[in-house]
Each structure stands twice: as structure tokens, then as C-alpha cells.
């Protein structure tokens, strides 16, 4: 085929290629929306991102091409091409389960609204100008009108959903004193039964009630006075905990708005009656609802005023397909156009039905429950013996980037529930045994390992440094203790749980330092790895984690360089010093201390991460830190906004609290023996 022949072929097939390409991208987005919450590598994420960006562009370009082709009258075959305009509007509306790829997309709702209006005008213009109107095409006209109804509604739903999920809209909604009572939409109950009653709600009435806040001291005393035991019927307790005040306070935390203590009392009492399994279940359900609000159309399309249209849209699409199929004058049209139209209609109808009736359930099934893991010693080992991928990345100066981003492992599924169990026990016992006034409440929320080391004063120095540095110090020490030959099978259970949290915190430090703590430094991992290489030189095996750990431990035994860190930096020598202090403890006590420190550090980090960052990260995976963040808020702990908006306790109360702690430490026991906090399982 010569150049002129290629140009002629493209002129004939251009519109067909564009509409089929648009359909392919929509199918790709449809399937991608059900795997986006899995732990995907960088390459699949790149393709999903490109499909999200290209979906709108391809539909707009196809509509523009259709507009140009129909500015002048064409052959009768144009009758079928004009039916593709409403289908392209449906494509422009995107998929129900992927309205936004990232949280920043929600802020572009104005642009999407203008685009939708302009493209609807173009599509209607093309349809009205090009339709021949002959009597034999009456069914095609009816089919086109039905598709236009679907296309216009679908194209408008997207900017509405984006506006609802924008940060400014959420702040305006949840910063007011307006409370909404919600009930389940009857049509959704009929469609999906009661299994989704916890999620799809509609606004029924509005009550203008002013929320009266109470002081922190009153909140604490009210909570302590009514501390419940674990409920006998956990399922009923979970259903009671799922109320409107919980949702409102959760959304407030998402946009860093401090919730009144008066509205948190009920949720706190109900949360303390739940065991860790049902608390984790409730947390997961609420986080899923947050995800649906931020990144899908579901909160918009399942509202009462368009619930009827929701049910009708797939059937309208199906009706248009049937009308087109019953038209028998195909001999007047191009055979290829007929086939393309069939493909467009049937695939669009199928995607609509699956998205509406099965979409939410499939998304929840596809979400991952694994805990990301990253390890400094593995990072160092790969630098010494690089993989093939790292060798290729070295050619383009991306070796360290690949080493960090392409070798993330994931702990087994029970790990998430196990960590939730530790956090739940820690907070519950804190309410029972430590918190007794507003000063102790603030003190408890500021723990990052001090309580776990209250009897090991010789290790307290490890917490008196910047938080990111302390994380890395304990991460190295945990690995050194884990690979120590003296670890028995009994201590392995504690060690495994401790290491899961340790590797997860290292993952946050290396990939999401902004979530770990505001001001966390990027590149800390690389500096620490260089320190390890300087410590060991080239004399020891650096190609495995265990080899590195044994080499460092041997170095500690052979050389007394812990007080001289000028040559190699202080991090690794101090980590060795900490590991040595931990190894002097009995095995069970050692791992209890390590586990307790990591639980406190995890809670400390979760409480100091902005709600916006949790919302931003929900687009890819539901982080363990986000689970802990919601669980802490649900159980009455301080949120990020509370630390800045709520008044500080009086100095006298803080001094009394410190005196009580010192007395407890001098006695070698906690403030009240029977209320000793137990975070070990």
C-alpha cells in the first residue's frame, strides 16, 4: 500500500478506529477499577493512569472528528455513524468505579463540567444536522434518542461526583453544624438486599441542630465513668456503632476538621464494646465508604433524586440495542459500520449492567489486605549484588529509585488483623489503666515508645532523637535481634509481629515519608546503607539479610567503636548499641519490649498524619497506617486537627501527671498495678 492508499484508508477508517479505541479504553478502565486497590507494580499503574487520561481525550477527539465529517451532507451510511455520538458521550462520562484516579482529579470538576456541556452540544448538533429522517429509520431514531438520554445523564454525573468529593466541598459540608439523617434508598434495597445497608444512603431530612462541644476533661471523665466491657453480641454492637455521627466524624477527620467531643462520646463507648475483629471490620467498612466517596460515582448516583434514573439507565441502553437489532434495513448501510455499531451497543450495555449491579462488591473483593514491607538490609544486599533490573536501571541512573520502588514485599493477610489486635488492645488498656484526666490523655497520645521502655531506662536514649532517625535505629536493631541465633521458636511469634511493623514503618520512611511524620527526611535509607557498607567494608557477605546482620554483630563483638562515630556516622553504631542492650534481656521480655515500642510508634505516626494524606493514598491501596488512624479516632484518641485546635491542659495537671509517672517508675511498676497496660498478645 502506497502513501496515498494509506491516507485514503485512514480517511475511511478513522472514525471507526477512534470509537473502537474509545470502547477499548473504557473496557480497560472498567477492569482496572477492580484491581486498582491491589498491590500493583509500577508498570500496571502507569497503564491505568494513561488509560484514565486518554479515555476523555479519545472520546472528545472522536466527537470532533464526527462533527467535521458531518458539517456537509454525506452518504446514507452516515445514519449509523451519527448513532455513535451518544455512545461517545457515555464514554466521556467514564466508569462508575473510577471517577478519579487521584485525589487531585476531584478539584478539576469545573473543567470536566465545561467539557461535558460542550460535548453534549456538539453531539446534539451532529445528531440533528445529519439525521436523514426517513420513515424506514424510525427505530434507529428511537434508539438514538434513548442513547442520548443515557449519554447526557452519564456525562453530567462525572463532574457532579468530582464536585462532591472535592476537598473544598467536603470542608464546607462537614465544618457546619448541620446534621443529616439518612436512610436506605428503597430501590437499592430491592436491587441488592440488606448486605449493603451500611453504605448506600440518601438524605431524607435535615435538622438544624447546634452541636454543643464539651471540654476535654469532661470527655475523658465521661469516657472513664462509662467504660463498657466487651459486648456479648458483637454483631449487634457493630451495627449499633455504625451510626451517622461515626460517619460525620470520620469525614471530618478526612479533611482535618476537629470533631466536637460531645459527638464522639457515643462512638467511643460503642467502640470499646467491640473486640478487635469487629472493630477491624467496622474500620474496613468505613474506609471503603470513604474510598467510594472520593474516587467513584456511587455516592452521587445512589442518591434519592436520581436513584430511579440509575435503575433505568442500563435498561434504556438495552432498549436502544434491541431497537437497533430489530431494524432490518441493514442493506442500506455499510456492513462494517453495522458490525461496529453492534459492538459499541452491546459492550456499552454490558458494562453498564455490571457496573451498576455488581460493581461495588467486585471492588471490595479486589482490595488487598496485605501489609507492605521494606527492609534496609535487603536494600543494602541488592546494592552489593544487583539484580538484572537494577543493572538495567544503572544505565539510566535510576538504580536507587528501582531499588526502593520495585522491591516492595507484602506480609501475609493475617498480619493486618494481628496489628489491629495489638493497637486495639493498646488503646483499650490505655483507657482502662492510664488515662484519668486531660493531661494523661494528651500524654498517652504523645507516646512513641516511652511507656514500653519505662522499666528499661538504659534504652530510653534511643527515643531522644528525631522520629525518622529513631524509626531507622529501631528498624536496624530489630533486624539484628531477629537474625540473632539465640531466637527460639517461642520468641519467633513476637519477633515476626514486631518485624512486620518494623518493615512497614521502614516502607513509609522510604516511600511515603510525608505520611510517617511531617518533616521526615528523604534519602535516609541511602545514607544508612552507606554507613553499613563503611562498617563492614568488603570483608563480609553483603548479599543476604542474615549475612549482613551477622557481619554487623561480629563487628560489634570485635571492635569497640560504639563511642567513636566520626568515621562512619552514628546511626549504625547506635543501632548496634541498642541491639546489644535488647539482647541482654530475656528473650520473651526482649520481644515484648520491641513489639510494644513499635505499636506505640505506629500509633504516634498515625495520629500525626494529615487526613488529606490518608485520603490521597486510598486511590492505590488502603494503608495499614490509615486503618490504625481510623481505629484511633474511632476509639477516642486525638486526631491531627485536635493537636492544633483543642486547648492544652493546665500546667498543674501536667506536673501532677509527671510526678505520678516518676513515682510509678521508682516503684518499678505502673501507676495502678491492676491497671497495667498490656499490649502483648
XYZ file of C-alpha atoms in Angstrom:
681
model
C 0.000 0.000 0.000
C 1.490 3.348 -1.049
C 1.201 6.573 0.928
C -1.893 7.819 -0.910
C -3.584 4.468 -0.311
C -2.757 4.664 3.401
C -4.217 8.172 3.572
C -7.375 7.001 1.823
C -7.691 4.016 4.166
C -7.251 6.231 7.218
C -9.824 8.698 5.935
C -12.338 5.859 5.627
C -11.465 4.051 8.873
C -10.506 6.968 11.110
C -13.827 7.308 12.916
C -14.236 3.544 13.311
C -10.766 3.236 14.820
C -11.447 6.118 17.200
C -14.780 4.816 18.512
C -13.468 1.258 18.877
C -10.352 2.644 20.557
C -12.549 4.630 22.931
C -14.529 1.473 23.710
C -11.299 -0.448 24.348
C -10.079 2.217 26.769
C -13.417 2.123 28.626
C -13.167 -1.655 28.923
C -9.630 -1.257 30.222
C -10.790 1.299 32.795
C -13.669 -0.980 33.757
C -11.373 -3.890 34.573
C -8.692 -1.619 36.051
C -11.149 -0.197 38.573
C -11.427 -3.651 40.130
C -7.697 -4.212 40.540
C -6.527 -0.674 41.340
C -6.668 -1.389 45.088
C -4.414 -4.387 44.792
C -0.682 -4.148 45.382
C 0.290 -3.422 41.770
C 3.754 -2.780 40.426
C 4.692 0.493 38.734
C 4.046 -0.698 35.155
C 0.338 -1.632 35.570
C -0.212 1.627 37.454
C 1.308 3.505 34.524
C -1.076 1.845 32.041
C -4.099 2.585 34.251
C -3.045 6.216 34.553
C -2.580 6.543 30.786
C -5.980 4.923 30.169
C -7.636 7.337 32.605
C -6.065 10.345 30.908
C -6.650 9.010 27.391
C -10.277 7.994 27.885
C -11.669 11.535 27.827
C -9.219 12.725 25.171
C -10.105 9.894 22.799
C -13.868 10.410 23.206
C -13.519 14.174 22.629
C -11.338 13.638 19.563
C -13.827 11.128 18.147
C -16.708 13.585 18.651
C -14.670 16.322 16.957
C -13.975 14.009 14.016
C -17.661 13.136 13.790
C -18.526 16.838 13.855
C -16.115 17.599 10.986
C -17.394 14.698 8.874
C -20.992 15.850 9.195
C -20.615 19.550 8.568
C -21.531 18.747 4.996
C -24.041 16.152 3.832
C -22.657 12.675 3.280
C -23.844 9.356 2.100
C -26.619 7.418 3.801
C -24.077 5.430 5.802
C -23.759 8.483 7.993
C -27.036 7.403 9.615
C -25.199 4.775 11.626
C -22.208 6.965 12.379
C -24.453 9.531 13.992
C -25.616 6.863 16.475
C -22.052 6.705 17.763
C -22.275 10.265 19.162
C -24.367 9.367 22.265
C -22.161 6.316 22.868
C -19.146 8.630 22.924
C -20.974 10.785 25.490
C -21.368 7.680 27.649
C -17.630 7.054 27.289
C -16.972 10.667 28.252
C -18.842 10.026 31.494
C -16.295 7.351 32.380
C -16.758 4.295 34.557
C -18.786 4.310 37.761
C -15.965 2.780 39.784
C -13.192 5.125 38.592
C -14.334 8.724 38.581
C -10.956 9.986 39.806
C -7.538 8.386 39.517
C -6.000 10.593 42.206
C -7.463 12.966 44.750
C -6.222 15.958 42.747
C -8.620 14.996 39.930
C -11.581 15.887 42.154
C -10.509 19.522 42.165
C -10.901 19.650 38.352
C -14.682 19.217 38.450
C -15.247 22.642 36.846
C -13.142 21.719 33.823
C -14.968 18.395 33.453
C -18.323 20.167 33.734
C -17.490 22.624 30.954
C -16.171 19.780 28.796
C -19.341 17.736 29.340
C -21.638 20.631 28.391
C -19.649 21.491 25.262
C -19.501 17.889 24.058
C -23.227 17.368 24.663
C -23.906 20.421 22.476
C -21.603 19.064 19.756
C -23.223 15.618 19.850
C -26.758 17.026 19.655
C -25.753 19.318 16.782
C -24.279 16.422 14.813
C -27.316 14.250 15.508
C -29.876 16.878 14.474
C -27.987 18.042 11.390
C -27.118 14.635 9.998
C -30.224 12.565 10.659
C -31.956 11.810 7.363
C -35.342 11.306 8.991
C -36.670 8.789 6.516
C -39.539 6.654 7.712
C -37.588 3.430 7.485
C -35.189 4.705 10.109
C -37.789 5.352 12.787
C -36.429 2.654 15.091
C -32.906 3.916 14.641
C -34.134 7.379 15.628
C -35.780 5.967 18.750
C -32.618 4.050 19.579
C -30.533 7.205 19.182
C -32.844 9.256 21.411
C -32.687 6.648 24.194
C -28.906 6.586 23.962
C -28.796 10.380 24.132
C -30.779 10.322 27.377
C -28.280 7.864 28.844
C -25.273 9.720 27.437
C -26.304 13.154 28.720
C -27.020 11.846 32.228
C -23.782 9.841 32.327
C -21.648 12.750 31.122
C -23.115 15.059 33.789
C -22.729 12.518 36.610
C -18.941 12.664 36.447
C -18.431 16.386 37.256
C -21.124 16.111 39.942
C -19.274 13.210 41.562
C -15.968 15.074 41.337
C -17.509 18.155 42.950
C -18.969 16.086 45.786
C -15.545 14.574 46.517
C -13.541 17.795 46.228
C -11.814 18.903 49.412
C -13.450 22.344 49.428
C -16.917 20.814 49.147
C -16.224 18.351 51.947
C -14.862 21.100 54.190
C -17.952 23.217 53.526
C -20.212 20.237 54.208
C -18.665 18.897 57.399
C -17.498 22.130 59.018
C -21.081 23.293 59.551
C -23.377 22.280 62.371
C -25.883 20.700 60.021
C -26.587 17.055 60.760
C -28.142 14.794 58.175
C -30.352 11.885 58.996
C -30.052 9.266 56.342
C -31.982 6.177 55.400
C -31.556 3.464 52.868
C -32.890 4.017 49.405
C -35.737 1.583 48.765
C -34.688 0.953 45.197
C -31.186 -0.026 46.307
C -32.628 -2.395 48.936
C -34.696 -4.026 46.223
C -31.680 -4.335 43.955
C -29.038 -5.558 46.418
C -30.810 -6.666 49.560
C -29.663 -5.731 53.040
C -25.987 -6.588 52.705
C -25.213 -3.041 51.549
C -27.410 -1.223 54.058
C -24.305 0.131 55.764
C -23.230 2.042 52.688
C -25.726 3.396 50.198
C -27.749 6.067 51.928
C -29.750 9.069 50.900
C -30.581 12.324 52.547
C -34.097 12.179 53.942
C -34.480 15.103 56.302
C -32.350 17.914 57.592
C -32.249 19.014 61.174
C -30.566 22.266 62.044
C -29.051 21.417 65.427
C -26.177 23.223 67.013
C -23.532 20.783 68.271
C -22.520 21.845 71.752
C -18.932 20.935 72.481
C -17.699 19.874 75.918
C -14.253 20.316 77.488
C -11.633 17.598 77.101
C -11.664 16.913 80.854
C -15.409 16.229 80.760
C -14.950 14.000 77.706
C -12.269 11.947 79.481
C -14.228 11.640 82.734
C -17.394 10.662 80.866
C -15.465 8.010 78.945
C -13.794 6.570 82.061
C -17.034 6.567 84.047
C -18.858 4.517 81.418
C -16.137 2.180 80.161
C -18.005 -0.891 78.869
C -16.893 -4.479 78.838
C -16.757 -6.384 75.568
C -20.274 -6.934 74.263
C -21.717 -10.441 74.276
C -23.364 -9.960 70.885
C -20.531 -8.464 68.848
C -22.521 -8.264 65.605
C -25.256 -6.232 67.242
C -22.649 -3.981 68.865
C -21.046 -3.399 65.471
C -24.414 -2.453 63.953
C -25.054 -0.017 66.815
C -21.626 1.559 66.334
C -22.390 2.194 62.662
C -24.388 5.393 63.030
C -24.465 8.787 61.377
C -22.251 10.506 63.955
C -19.484 7.995 63.222
C -19.625 8.816 59.503
C -19.689 12.578 60.047
C -16.733 12.473 62.435
C -14.811 10.189 60.071
C -15.288 12.586 57.161
C -14.278 15.487 59.385
C -11.019 13.719 60.200
C -10.524 13.122 56.478
C -10.411 16.875 55.836
C -8.652 17.673 59.140
C -11.645 19.213 60.904
C -11.740 18.714 64.649
C -14.923 16.924 65.733
C -16.652 18.119 68.928
C -16.011 15.853 71.900
C -19.745 15.767 72.539
C -20.323 13.940 69.245
C -17.509 11.451 69.906
C -18.732 10.156 73.263
C -21.257 7.733 71.792
C -18.839 6.322 69.212
C -16.176 5.904 71.892
C -18.470 3.926 74.188
C -19.643 1.694 71.365
C -16.116 1.145 70.052
C -14.807 -0.022 73.420
C -17.527 -2.691 73.481
C -16.185 -4.251 70.264
C -13.442 -6.842 70.107
C -10.553 -6.281 67.729
C -12.064 -8.397 64.936
C -15.331 -6.479 64.759
C -13.527 -3.175 65.278
C -11.352 -4.046 62.289
C -14.447 -4.994 60.272
C -16.116 -1.676 61.090
C -12.929 0.210 60.265
C -12.636 -1.523 56.884
C -16.291 -0.770 56.057
C -15.918 2.919 56.891
C -12.690 3.232 54.905
C -14.389 1.574 51.932
C -17.163 4.159 52.133
C -14.546 6.909 52.146
C -12.943 5.385 49.060
C -16.297 5.234 47.245
C -16.948 8.888 48.062
C -13.538 10.094 46.902
C -12.925 8.002 43.803
C -16.236 6.673 42.424
C -19.679 7.922 41.362
C -21.557 5.770 43.847
C -22.448 8.448 46.439
C -23.825 10.604 43.607
C -25.702 8.042 41.551
C -27.275 6.320 44.554
C -28.894 9.437 45.939
C -32.674 9.540 46.037
C -33.338 12.116 43.319
C -31.615 10.093 40.615
C -31.978 6.584 42.012
C -34.786 5.983 39.538
C -32.575 7.077 36.662
C -29.858 4.759 37.947
C -32.118 1.751 37.558
C -33.392 2.961 34.210
C -30.085 3.794 32.519
C -28.896 0.223 31.884
C -32.365 -0.735 30.661
C -32.524 2.301 28.389
C -29.219 1.223 26.900
C -30.549 -2.303 26.465
C -33.747 -0.973 24.884
C -31.750 1.021 22.350
C -29.758 -2.112 21.485
C -32.972 -4.077 20.950
C -34.469 -1.336 18.791
C -31.359 -1.283 16.663
C -31.314 -5.085 16.384
C -34.928 -5.218 15.208
C -34.219 -2.796 12.370
C -33.957 -4.845 9.145
C -32.782 -2.322 6.576
C -29.082 -3.074 7.053
C -28.601 -3.375 3.275
C -28.701 0.427 3.080
C -25.656 0.752 5.351
C -22.031 -0.202 5.196
C -21.542 -3.726 6.571
C -18.523 -2.648 8.609
C -20.487 0.212 10.174
C -23.240 -2.220 11.166
C -20.710 -4.510 12.888
C -19.028 -1.605 14.668
C -22.409 -0.331 15.873
C -23.346 -3.764 17.239
C -20.042 -3.977 19.109
C -20.465 -0.490 20.574
C -24.066 -1.027 21.681
C -23.708 -4.470 23.230
C -20.425 -3.759 25.018
C -21.757 -0.472 26.396
C -24.917 -2.159 27.695
C -22.897 -4.972 29.287
C -20.517 -2.568 31.041
C -23.484 -0.574 32.364
C -25.214 -3.599 33.851
C -22.103 -4.987 35.521
C -21.033 -1.586 36.887
C -24.390 -0.839 38.493
C -25.383 -4.216 39.881
C -22.060 -5.912 40.660
C -19.509 -3.093 40.728
C -19.186 -2.280 44.462
C -18.969 -5.927 45.519
C -16.257 -6.708 42.973
C -14.207 -3.686 44.073
C -14.286 -4.809 47.701
C -13.259 -8.337 46.743
C -10.359 -6.944 44.730
C -8.946 -4.779 47.533
C -5.743 -6.021 49.108
C -5.367 -6.687 52.836
C -1.639 -7.239 52.859
C 0.896 -5.081 54.679
C 3.697 -3.573 52.518
C 7.194 -4.424 53.712
C 10.575 -2.849 53.063
C 13.888 -3.667 54.703
C 17.157 -1.772 54.972
C 19.357 -4.868 54.988
C 17.678 -6.130 51.804
C 18.267 -2.697 50.263
C 21.983 -2.966 51.116
C 22.212 -6.562 49.856
C 20.778 -5.624 46.451
C 23.273 -2.785 46.131
C 26.111 -5.258 46.687
C 24.669 -7.906 44.351
C 22.299 -6.040 41.988
C 19.548 -7.821 40.101
C 19.190 -7.691 36.311
C 16.569 -4.955 36.633
C 18.893 -2.866 38.782
C 21.741 -3.317 36.289
C 19.489 -2.002 33.531
C 18.366 0.878 35.744
C 22.006 1.775 36.393
C 22.400 2.607 32.701
C 19.847 5.407 33.032
C 20.941 6.455 36.546
C 17.797 5.053 38.213
C 19.438 2.343 40.290
C 18.420 3.674 43.720
C 14.891 4.501 42.500
C 14.385 0.938 41.259
C 15.926 -0.475 44.442
C 13.363 1.405 46.522
C 10.200 1.207 44.390
C 10.430 -2.161 42.653
C 11.240 -4.472 45.550
C 8.364 -3.945 47.951
C 7.234 -7.187 49.563
C 3.944 -7.871 51.341
C 3.292 -9.680 54.589
C 0.656 -12.400 54.723
C -3.041 -11.478 55.075
C -3.325 -12.211 58.851
C -0.717 -9.511 59.523
C -3.239 -6.669 59.152
C -5.606 -8.248 61.656
C -2.738 -9.064 64.031
C -1.518 -5.475 64.066
C -5.096 -4.252 64.546
C -5.353 -6.580 67.535
C -2.245 -5.028 69.091
C -3.429 -1.452 68.507
C -6.940 -2.197 69.766
C -5.565 -3.769 72.942
C -3.151 -0.894 73.468
C -5.837 1.800 73.238
C -8.426 -0.130 75.225
C -5.996 -0.801 78.069
C -4.883 2.815 77.897
C -8.422 3.957 78.651
C -8.664 1.464 81.491
C -5.264 1.841 83.102
C -3.520 5.052 82.152
C -5.874 7.854 81.144
C -7.542 9.556 84.117
C -7.606 13.255 83.165
C -6.978 15.531 80.204
C -3.227 15.744 80.903
C -2.795 11.962 80.923
C -4.970 11.770 77.797
C -2.615 14.133 75.954
C 0.403 12.323 77.384
C -0.891 8.951 76.216
C -1.358 10.278 72.689
C 2.231 11.539 72.657
C 3.823 8.183 73.499
C 6.229 6.855 70.901
C 7.872 4.111 72.971
C 8.394 5.778 76.341
C 5.768 3.664 78.087
C 7.205 0.432 76.689
C 10.669 1.383 77.990
C 9.505 2.598 81.400
C 11.436 -0.244 83.081
C 14.400 -0.209 80.654
C 15.827 3.224 81.415
C 19.139 2.274 79.812
C 17.365 2.156 76.408
C 15.465 5.429 76.728
C 18.183 7.338 74.855
C 17.038 5.645 71.621
C 13.846 7.744 71.641
C 15.521 11.089 72.323
C 16.214 11.901 68.682
C 14.224 12.897 65.563
C 11.383 10.465 64.908
C 12.560 9.345 61.461
C 16.031 8.634 62.827
C 14.558 6.770 65.786
C 12.483 4.653 63.382
C 15.577 3.658 61.402
C 17.542 2.977 64.579
C 14.913 0.580 65.923
C 14.451 -0.955 62.470
C 18.127 -1.956 62.280
C 18.162 -3.134 65.899
C 15.023 -5.239 65.332
C 16.657 -6.961 62.355
C 19.846 -7.625 64.315
C 17.820 -9.213 67.113
C 15.664 -11.147 64.629
C 18.676 -12.752 62.922
C 20.377 -13.456 66.225
C 20.984 -17.184 66.598
C 19.554 -17.192 70.116
C 15.948 -16.580 68.939
C 13.814 -19.646 69.750
C 10.545 -20.794 68.229
C 8.603 -19.369 71.178
C 10.049 -15.914 70.676
C 9.583 -16.130 66.922
C 5.868 -15.241 67.126
C 6.578 -11.960 68.921
C 9.566 -11.382 66.644
C 7.517 -11.880 63.465
C 4.832 -9.398 64.527
C 7.448 -6.875 65.580
C 9.258 -7.247 62.283
C 6.044 -6.748 60.276
C 5.533 -3.338 61.902
C 9.259 -2.553 61.671
C 9.384 -3.266 57.934
C 6.148 -1.364 57.379
C 7.484 1.727 59.133
C 10.643 1.434 57.024
C 8.382 1.261 53.947
C 6.692 4.509 54.994
C 10.043 6.163 55.659
C 11.399 5.229 52.239
C 8.294 5.688 50.031
C 5.846 7.869 51.995
C 7.876 9.938 54.462
C 5.186 12.632 54.460
C 2.758 10.116 55.996
C 5.217 8.886 58.611
C 5.688 12.333 60.112
C 5.712 15.902 58.787
C 9.320 16.822 58.108
C 10.617 13.271 57.619
C 13.759 13.353 55.517
C 14.015 11.713 52.086
C 17.162 9.725 51.409
C 17.696 8.494 54.958
C 17.773 4.921 53.697
C 20.607 5.563 51.260
C 22.715 7.268 53.928
C 22.127 4.408 56.368
C 23.090 1.851 53.699
C 26.334 3.705 53.048
C 27.042 3.576 56.791
C 26.538 -0.204 56.758
C 28.956 -0.578 53.851
C 31.542 1.569 55.637
C 31.174 -0.505 58.793
C 31.657 -3.852 57.058
C 33.853 -2.855 54.136
C 34.422 -5.722 51.690
C 35.368 -8.427 54.169
C 31.932 -9.770 54.936
C 28.996 -11.206 52.981
C 26.751 -8.376 51.902
C 24.410 -10.291 49.617
C 21.838 -11.546 52.162
C 19.982 -10.038 55.111
C 21.264 -12.692 57.505
C 24.824 -12.281 56.249
C 24.638 -8.536 56.811
C 23.167 -8.944 60.283
C 25.781 -11.493 61.336
C 28.538 -9.307 59.896
C 27.356 -6.286 61.891
C 27.015 -8.362 65.060
C 30.512 -9.764 64.573
C 31.827 -6.234 64.080
C 30.228 -5.230 67.387
C 31.938 -8.096 69.200
C 35.351 -7.487 67.625
C 35.637 -3.727 67.826
C 34.838 -1.144 70.465
C 33.903 1.674 68.144
C 30.473 2.470 69.522
C 31.654 5.728 71.082
C 33.623 6.842 68.036
C 31.214 7.527 65.191
C 33.173 10.220 63.418
C 34.351 7.981 60.574
C 31.136 6.165 59.719
C 28.285 8.169 61.193
C 26.432 7.428 64.385
C 23.328 5.580 63.166
C 24.704 2.052 62.732
C 26.885 2.116 65.888
C 23.917 3.342 67.921
C 21.706 0.648 66.391
C 24.305 -1.932 67.440
C 24.346 -0.440 70.923
C 20.548 -0.661 71.094
C 20.544 -4.248 69.781
C 23.151 -5.228 72.368
C 21.018 -3.710 75.136
C 17.969 -5.631 73.893
C 19.896 -8.901 73.660
C 20.849 -8.567 77.311
C 17.159 -9.025 78.168
C 15.458 -12.389 78.432
C 14.107 -13.484 75.054
C 10.397 -13.120 75.815
C 10.935 -9.803 77.577
C 13.104 -8.580 74.691
C 10.443 -9.151 72.062
C 7.669 -7.837 74.290
C 9.607 -4.590 74.612
C 10.366 -4.406 70.874
C 6.743 -5.119 69.962
C 5.443 -2.558 72.448
C 7.777 0.142 71.125
C 6.685 -0.481 67.537
C 2.981 -0.368 68.460
C 3.463 2.981 70.183
C 5.468 4.344 67.251
C 2.799 3.187 64.786
C 0.035 4.896 66.776
C 2.165 8.016 67.204
C 2.740 8.249 63.453
C -0.909 7.547 62.547
C -2.144 10.319 64.827
C 0.219 12.848 63.266
C -0.555 12.149 59.630
C -2.920 14.593 57.917
C -6.289 13.221 56.892
C -5.672 14.552 53.384
C -2.655 12.239 53.006
C -4.733 9.245 54.092
C -7.364 10.217 51.519
C -4.731 10.686 48.833
C -3.219 7.253 49.383
C -6.612 5.498 49.280
C -6.558 5.742 45.486
C -3.950 2.977 45.239
C -4.053 0.872 48.388
C -5.588 1.071 51.844
C -2.545 1.581 54.055
C -2.162 -0.084 57.435
C -1.456 3.394 58.805
C -4.886 4.502 57.566
C -6.566 1.566 59.326
C -4.765 2.499 62.545
C -5.605 6.190 62.036
C -9.332 5.486 61.781
C -9.267 2.983 64.660
C -7.562 5.534 66.926
C -10.100 8.219 66.001
C -12.966 5.755 66.450
C -11.687 4.844 69.935
C -11.473 8.450 71.087
C -7.801 9.251 70.540
C -6.513 12.620 69.352
C -6.714 13.429 65.665
C -4.324 15.609 63.682
C -6.709 18.570 63.967
C -7.179 18.097 67.725
C -3.493 18.765 68.352
C -3.836 22.277 66.965
C -7.465 23.220 67.640
C -8.111 21.896 71.139
C -6.790 23.800 74.182
C -3.824 22.399 76.094
C -4.362 21.030 79.626
C -3.274 23.193 82.529
C 0.361 23.143 83.613
C -0.562 21.998 87.130
C -2.239 18.881 85.776
C 0.770 18.099 83.591
C 3.105 18.458 86.575
C 0.910 16.152 88.646
C 0.899 13.626 85.817
C 4.705 13.679 85.564
C 5.052 13.246 89.326
C 2.740 10.225 89.258
C 4.757 8.676 86.430
C 8.036 9.198 88.290
C 6.581 7.596 91.412
C 5.409 4.626 89.361
C 8.840 4.198 87.779
C 10.584 4.401 91.155
C 8.355 1.624 92.463
C 9.163 -0.493 89.400
C 5.523 -0.718 88.419
C 2.773 1.267 86.758
C 0.646 3.911 88.461
C -2.038 1.397 89.446
C -0.884 -2.265 89.418
C -4.204 -3.744 88.417
C -4.460 -1.295 85.509
C -1.115 -2.075 83.903
C -1.323 -1.586 80.171
C -0.949 -4.830 78.278
C -0.399 -4.602 74.553
C 1.077 -8.060 74.119
C -0.996 -10.863 72.672
